PDB file of C-alpha atoms and ligand atoms in Angstrom:
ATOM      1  CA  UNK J 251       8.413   9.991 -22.818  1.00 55.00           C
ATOM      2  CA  UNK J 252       8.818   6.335 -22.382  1.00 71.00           C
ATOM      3  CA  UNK J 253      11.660   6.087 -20.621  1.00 83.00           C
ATOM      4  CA  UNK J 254      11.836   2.783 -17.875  1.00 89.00           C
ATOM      5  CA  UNK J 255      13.334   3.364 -14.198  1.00 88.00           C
ATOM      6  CA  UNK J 256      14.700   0.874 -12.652  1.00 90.00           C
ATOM      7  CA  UNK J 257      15.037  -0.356  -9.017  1.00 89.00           C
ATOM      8  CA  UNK J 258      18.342  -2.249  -9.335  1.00 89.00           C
ATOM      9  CA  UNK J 259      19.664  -4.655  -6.192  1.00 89.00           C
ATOM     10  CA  UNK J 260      23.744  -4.741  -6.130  1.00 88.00           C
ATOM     11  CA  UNK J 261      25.226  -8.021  -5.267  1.00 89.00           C
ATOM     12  CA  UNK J 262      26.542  -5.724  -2.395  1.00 89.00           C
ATOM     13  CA  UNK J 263      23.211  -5.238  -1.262  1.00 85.00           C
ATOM     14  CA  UNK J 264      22.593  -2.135  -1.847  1.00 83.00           C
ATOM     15  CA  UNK J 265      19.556  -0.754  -3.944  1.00 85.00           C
ATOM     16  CA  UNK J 266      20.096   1.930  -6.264  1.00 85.00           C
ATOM     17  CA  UNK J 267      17.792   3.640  -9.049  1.00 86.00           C
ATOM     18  CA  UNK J 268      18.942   3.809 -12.610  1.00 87.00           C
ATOM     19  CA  UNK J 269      17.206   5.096 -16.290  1.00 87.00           C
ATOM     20  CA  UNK J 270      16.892   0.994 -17.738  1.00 87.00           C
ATOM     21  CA  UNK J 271      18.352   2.704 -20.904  1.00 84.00           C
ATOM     22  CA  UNK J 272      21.881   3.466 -19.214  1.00 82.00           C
ATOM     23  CA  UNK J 273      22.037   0.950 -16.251  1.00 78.00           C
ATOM     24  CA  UNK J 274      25.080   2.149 -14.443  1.00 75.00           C
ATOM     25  CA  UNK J 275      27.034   0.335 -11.512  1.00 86.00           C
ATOM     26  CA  UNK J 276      26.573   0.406  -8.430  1.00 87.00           C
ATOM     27  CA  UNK J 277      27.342   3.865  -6.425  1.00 84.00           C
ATOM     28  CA  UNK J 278      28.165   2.139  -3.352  1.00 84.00           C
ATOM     29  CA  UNK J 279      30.814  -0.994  -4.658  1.00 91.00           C
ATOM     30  CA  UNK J 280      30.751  -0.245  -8.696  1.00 90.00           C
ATOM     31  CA  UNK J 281      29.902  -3.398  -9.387  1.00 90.00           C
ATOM     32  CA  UNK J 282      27.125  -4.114 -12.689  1.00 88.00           C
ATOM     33  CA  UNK J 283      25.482  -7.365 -11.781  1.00 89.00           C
ATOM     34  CA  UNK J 284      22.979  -5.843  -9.842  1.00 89.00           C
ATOM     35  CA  UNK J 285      19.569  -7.547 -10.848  1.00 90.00           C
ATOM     36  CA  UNK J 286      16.807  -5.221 -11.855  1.00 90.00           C
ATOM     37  CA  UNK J 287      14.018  -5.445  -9.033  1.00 88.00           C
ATOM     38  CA  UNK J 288      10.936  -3.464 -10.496  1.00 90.00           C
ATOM     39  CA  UNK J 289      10.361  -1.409 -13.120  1.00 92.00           C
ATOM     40  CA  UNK J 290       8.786   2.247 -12.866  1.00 90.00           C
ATOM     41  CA  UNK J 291       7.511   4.644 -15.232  1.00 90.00           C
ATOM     42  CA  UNK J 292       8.729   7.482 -13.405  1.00 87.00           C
ATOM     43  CA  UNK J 293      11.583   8.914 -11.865  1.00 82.00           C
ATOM     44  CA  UNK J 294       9.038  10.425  -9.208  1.00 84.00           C
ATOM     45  CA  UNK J 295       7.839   6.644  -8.491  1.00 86.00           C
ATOM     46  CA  UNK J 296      11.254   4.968  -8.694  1.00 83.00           C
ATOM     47  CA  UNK J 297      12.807   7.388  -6.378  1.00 81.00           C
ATOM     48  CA  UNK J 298       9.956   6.834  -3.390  1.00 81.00           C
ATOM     49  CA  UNK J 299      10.795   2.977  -4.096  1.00 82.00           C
ATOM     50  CA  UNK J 300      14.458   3.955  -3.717  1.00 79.00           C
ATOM     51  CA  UNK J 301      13.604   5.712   0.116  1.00 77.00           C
ATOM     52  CA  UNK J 302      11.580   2.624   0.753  1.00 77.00           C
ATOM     53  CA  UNK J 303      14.000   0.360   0.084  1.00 74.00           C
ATOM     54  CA  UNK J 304      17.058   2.334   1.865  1.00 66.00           C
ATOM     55  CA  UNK J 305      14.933   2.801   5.317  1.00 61.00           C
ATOM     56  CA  UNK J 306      16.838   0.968   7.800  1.00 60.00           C
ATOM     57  CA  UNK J 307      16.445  -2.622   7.569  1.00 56.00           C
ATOM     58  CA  UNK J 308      14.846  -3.399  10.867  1.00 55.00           C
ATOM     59  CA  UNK J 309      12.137  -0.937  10.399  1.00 55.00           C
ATOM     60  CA  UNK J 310      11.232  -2.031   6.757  1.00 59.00           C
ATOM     61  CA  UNK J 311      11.163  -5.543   8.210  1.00 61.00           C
ATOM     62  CA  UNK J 312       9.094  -4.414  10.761  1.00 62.00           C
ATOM     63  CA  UNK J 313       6.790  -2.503   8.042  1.00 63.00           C
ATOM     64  CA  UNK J 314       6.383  -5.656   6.284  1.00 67.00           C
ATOM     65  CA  UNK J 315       5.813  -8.210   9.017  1.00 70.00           C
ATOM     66  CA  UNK J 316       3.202  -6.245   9.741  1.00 71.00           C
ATOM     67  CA  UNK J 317       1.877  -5.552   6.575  1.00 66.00           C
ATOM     68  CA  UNK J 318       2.186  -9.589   6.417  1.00 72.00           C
ATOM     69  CA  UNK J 319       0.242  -9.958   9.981  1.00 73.00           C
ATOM     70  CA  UNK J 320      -3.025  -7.975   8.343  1.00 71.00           C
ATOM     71  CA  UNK J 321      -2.733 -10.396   5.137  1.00 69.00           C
ATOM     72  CA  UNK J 322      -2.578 -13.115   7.161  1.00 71.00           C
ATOM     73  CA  UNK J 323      -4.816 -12.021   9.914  1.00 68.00           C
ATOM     74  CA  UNK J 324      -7.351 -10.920   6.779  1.00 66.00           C
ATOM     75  CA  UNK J 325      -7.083 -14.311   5.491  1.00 64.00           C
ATOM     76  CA  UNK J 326      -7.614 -16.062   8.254  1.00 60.00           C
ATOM     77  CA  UNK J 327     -10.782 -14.089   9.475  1.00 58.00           C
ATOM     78  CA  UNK J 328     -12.469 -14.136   6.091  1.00 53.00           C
ATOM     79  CA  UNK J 329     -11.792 -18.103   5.329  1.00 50.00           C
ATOM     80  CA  UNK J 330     -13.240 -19.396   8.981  1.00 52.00           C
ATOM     81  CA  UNK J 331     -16.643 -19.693   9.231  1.00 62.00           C
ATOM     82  CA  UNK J 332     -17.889 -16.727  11.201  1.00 70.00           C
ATOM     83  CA  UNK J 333     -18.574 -16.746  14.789  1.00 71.00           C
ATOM     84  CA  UNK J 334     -17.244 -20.350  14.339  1.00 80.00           C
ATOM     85  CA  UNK J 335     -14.772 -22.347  16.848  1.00 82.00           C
ATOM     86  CA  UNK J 336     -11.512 -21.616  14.799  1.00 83.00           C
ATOM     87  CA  UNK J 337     -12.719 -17.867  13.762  1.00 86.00           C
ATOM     88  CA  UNK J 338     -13.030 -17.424  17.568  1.00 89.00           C
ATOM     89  CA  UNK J 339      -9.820 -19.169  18.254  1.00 90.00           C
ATOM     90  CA  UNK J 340      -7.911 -17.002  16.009  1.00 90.00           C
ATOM     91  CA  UNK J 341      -9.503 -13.967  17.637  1.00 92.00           C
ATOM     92  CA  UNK J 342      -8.166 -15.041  20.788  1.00 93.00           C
ATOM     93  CA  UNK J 343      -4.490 -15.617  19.326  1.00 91.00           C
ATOM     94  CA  UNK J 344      -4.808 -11.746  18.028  1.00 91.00           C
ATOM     95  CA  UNK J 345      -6.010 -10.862  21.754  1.00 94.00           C
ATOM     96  CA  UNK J 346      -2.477 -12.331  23.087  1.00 93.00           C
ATOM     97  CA  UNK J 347       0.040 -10.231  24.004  1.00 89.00           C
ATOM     98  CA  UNK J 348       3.926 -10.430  23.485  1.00 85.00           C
ATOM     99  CA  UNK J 349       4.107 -11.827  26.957  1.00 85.00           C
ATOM    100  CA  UNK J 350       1.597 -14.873  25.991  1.00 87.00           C
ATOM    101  CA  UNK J 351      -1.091 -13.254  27.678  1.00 91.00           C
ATOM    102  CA  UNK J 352      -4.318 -13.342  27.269  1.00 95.00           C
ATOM    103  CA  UNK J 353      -6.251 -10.253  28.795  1.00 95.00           C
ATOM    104  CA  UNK J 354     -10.366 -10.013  28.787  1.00 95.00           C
ATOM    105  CA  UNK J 355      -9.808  -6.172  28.122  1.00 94.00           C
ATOM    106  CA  UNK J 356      -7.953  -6.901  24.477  1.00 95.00           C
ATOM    107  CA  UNK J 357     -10.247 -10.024  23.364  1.00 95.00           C
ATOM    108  CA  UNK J 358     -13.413  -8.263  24.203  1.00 95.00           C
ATOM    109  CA  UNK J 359     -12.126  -5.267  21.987  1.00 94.00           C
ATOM    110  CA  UNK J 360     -11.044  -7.865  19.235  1.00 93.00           C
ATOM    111  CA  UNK J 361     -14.314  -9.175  19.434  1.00 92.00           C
ATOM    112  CA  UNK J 362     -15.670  -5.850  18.718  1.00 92.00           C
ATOM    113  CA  UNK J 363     -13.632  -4.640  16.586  1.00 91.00           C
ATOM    114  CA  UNK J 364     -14.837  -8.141  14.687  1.00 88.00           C
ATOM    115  CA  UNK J 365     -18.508  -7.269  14.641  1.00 88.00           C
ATOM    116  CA  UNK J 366     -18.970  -9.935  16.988  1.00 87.00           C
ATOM    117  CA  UNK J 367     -21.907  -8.765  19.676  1.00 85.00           C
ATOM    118  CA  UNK J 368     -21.823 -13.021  20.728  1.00 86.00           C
ATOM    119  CA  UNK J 369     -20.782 -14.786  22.589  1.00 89.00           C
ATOM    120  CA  UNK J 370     -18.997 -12.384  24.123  1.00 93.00           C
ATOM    121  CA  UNK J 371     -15.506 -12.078  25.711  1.00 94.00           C
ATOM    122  CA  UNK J 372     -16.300 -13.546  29.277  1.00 94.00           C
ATOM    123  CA  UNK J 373     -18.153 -16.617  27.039  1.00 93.00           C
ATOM    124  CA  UNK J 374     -15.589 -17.177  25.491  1.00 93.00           C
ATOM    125  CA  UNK J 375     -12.739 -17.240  28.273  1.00 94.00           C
ATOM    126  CA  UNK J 376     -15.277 -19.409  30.053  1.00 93.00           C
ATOM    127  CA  UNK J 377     -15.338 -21.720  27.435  1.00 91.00           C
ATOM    128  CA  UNK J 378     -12.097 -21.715  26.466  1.00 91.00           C
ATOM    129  CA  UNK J 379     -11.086 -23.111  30.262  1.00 90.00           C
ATOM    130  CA  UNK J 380     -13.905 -25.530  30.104  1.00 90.00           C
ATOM    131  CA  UNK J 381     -12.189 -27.165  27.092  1.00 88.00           C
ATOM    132  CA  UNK J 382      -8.547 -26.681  29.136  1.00 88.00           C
ATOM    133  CA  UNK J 383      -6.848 -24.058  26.676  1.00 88.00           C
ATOM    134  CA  UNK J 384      -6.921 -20.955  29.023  1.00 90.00           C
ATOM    135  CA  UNK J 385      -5.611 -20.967  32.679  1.00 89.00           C
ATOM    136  CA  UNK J 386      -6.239 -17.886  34.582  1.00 90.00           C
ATOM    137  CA  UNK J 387      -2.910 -15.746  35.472  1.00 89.00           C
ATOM    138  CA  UNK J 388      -5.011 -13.201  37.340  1.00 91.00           C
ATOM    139  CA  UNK J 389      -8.676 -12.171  37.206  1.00 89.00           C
ATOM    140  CA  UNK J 390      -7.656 -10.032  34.013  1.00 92.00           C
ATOM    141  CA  UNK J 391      -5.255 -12.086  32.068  1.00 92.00           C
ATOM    142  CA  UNK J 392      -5.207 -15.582  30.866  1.00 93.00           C
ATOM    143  CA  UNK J 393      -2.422 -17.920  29.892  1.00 91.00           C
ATOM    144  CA  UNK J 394      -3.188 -20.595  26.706  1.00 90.00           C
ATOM    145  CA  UNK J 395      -1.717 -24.329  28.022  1.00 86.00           C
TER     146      UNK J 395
HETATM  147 ZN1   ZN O 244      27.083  -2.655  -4.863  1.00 69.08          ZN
END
């Protein structure tokens, strides 16, 4: 069988699952201008991209801004020079909290988590205030200036 699913996307908004052979209209408003998303081979496949879609907004956002963070954080890892000033930099960024701090604890578990045995987290706080981007909050956490 070579039948094509398809993820459709209503002008409503809604996303829906149809055979590509007999596209119907939308079950939520009726309209037919929905625009074909993806294409599956399956009804198996095209229904889990159905769930997907439907979870509730905010957490699929969610799903995907952190699926986008690991790209990105990936990205930037693997194009910096290793153990260089900008590959430690962006280590330090991941080591910030929500609250725009900075704590020893989470960059010298980035840094391990990194491979990196040097310099180590306490270098690179020290450092970091030496070139005036780090001010101490307490003797745990660091703010960036
Ligand atoms: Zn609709």
């Amino acid at each position: 069988m070579d039948e094509v699913w398809i993820l459709v996307k209503c002008i409503c908004g809604n996303l829906f699952g149809s055979r590509k052979a007999s596209f119907s209209s939308c079950p939520r408003c009726g309209s037919s201008k929905g625009k074909t998303q993806r294409e599956f081979q399956s009804p198996k496949s095209l229904a889990e991209a159905v769930a997907a879609s439907n979870l509730p907004l905010q957490i699929s956002q969610e799903v995907e801004s952190r699926i986008a963070a690991e790209q990105s954080r990936r990205a930037v890892l693997g194009e910096k020079t290793r153990g260089g000033p900008e590959a430690i930099r962006s280590i330090m960024r991941l080591s910030t909290g929500s609250d725009g701090r900075l704590t020893i604890k989470k960059l010298s578990s980035e840094l391990e988590k990194e491979g990196y045995a040097e310099p180590s987290a306490e270098q690179v706080i020290g450092q970091a205030e030496m070139e005036g981007i780090l001010f101490m909050a307490d003797s745990e956490s660091w703010y960036w200036l």
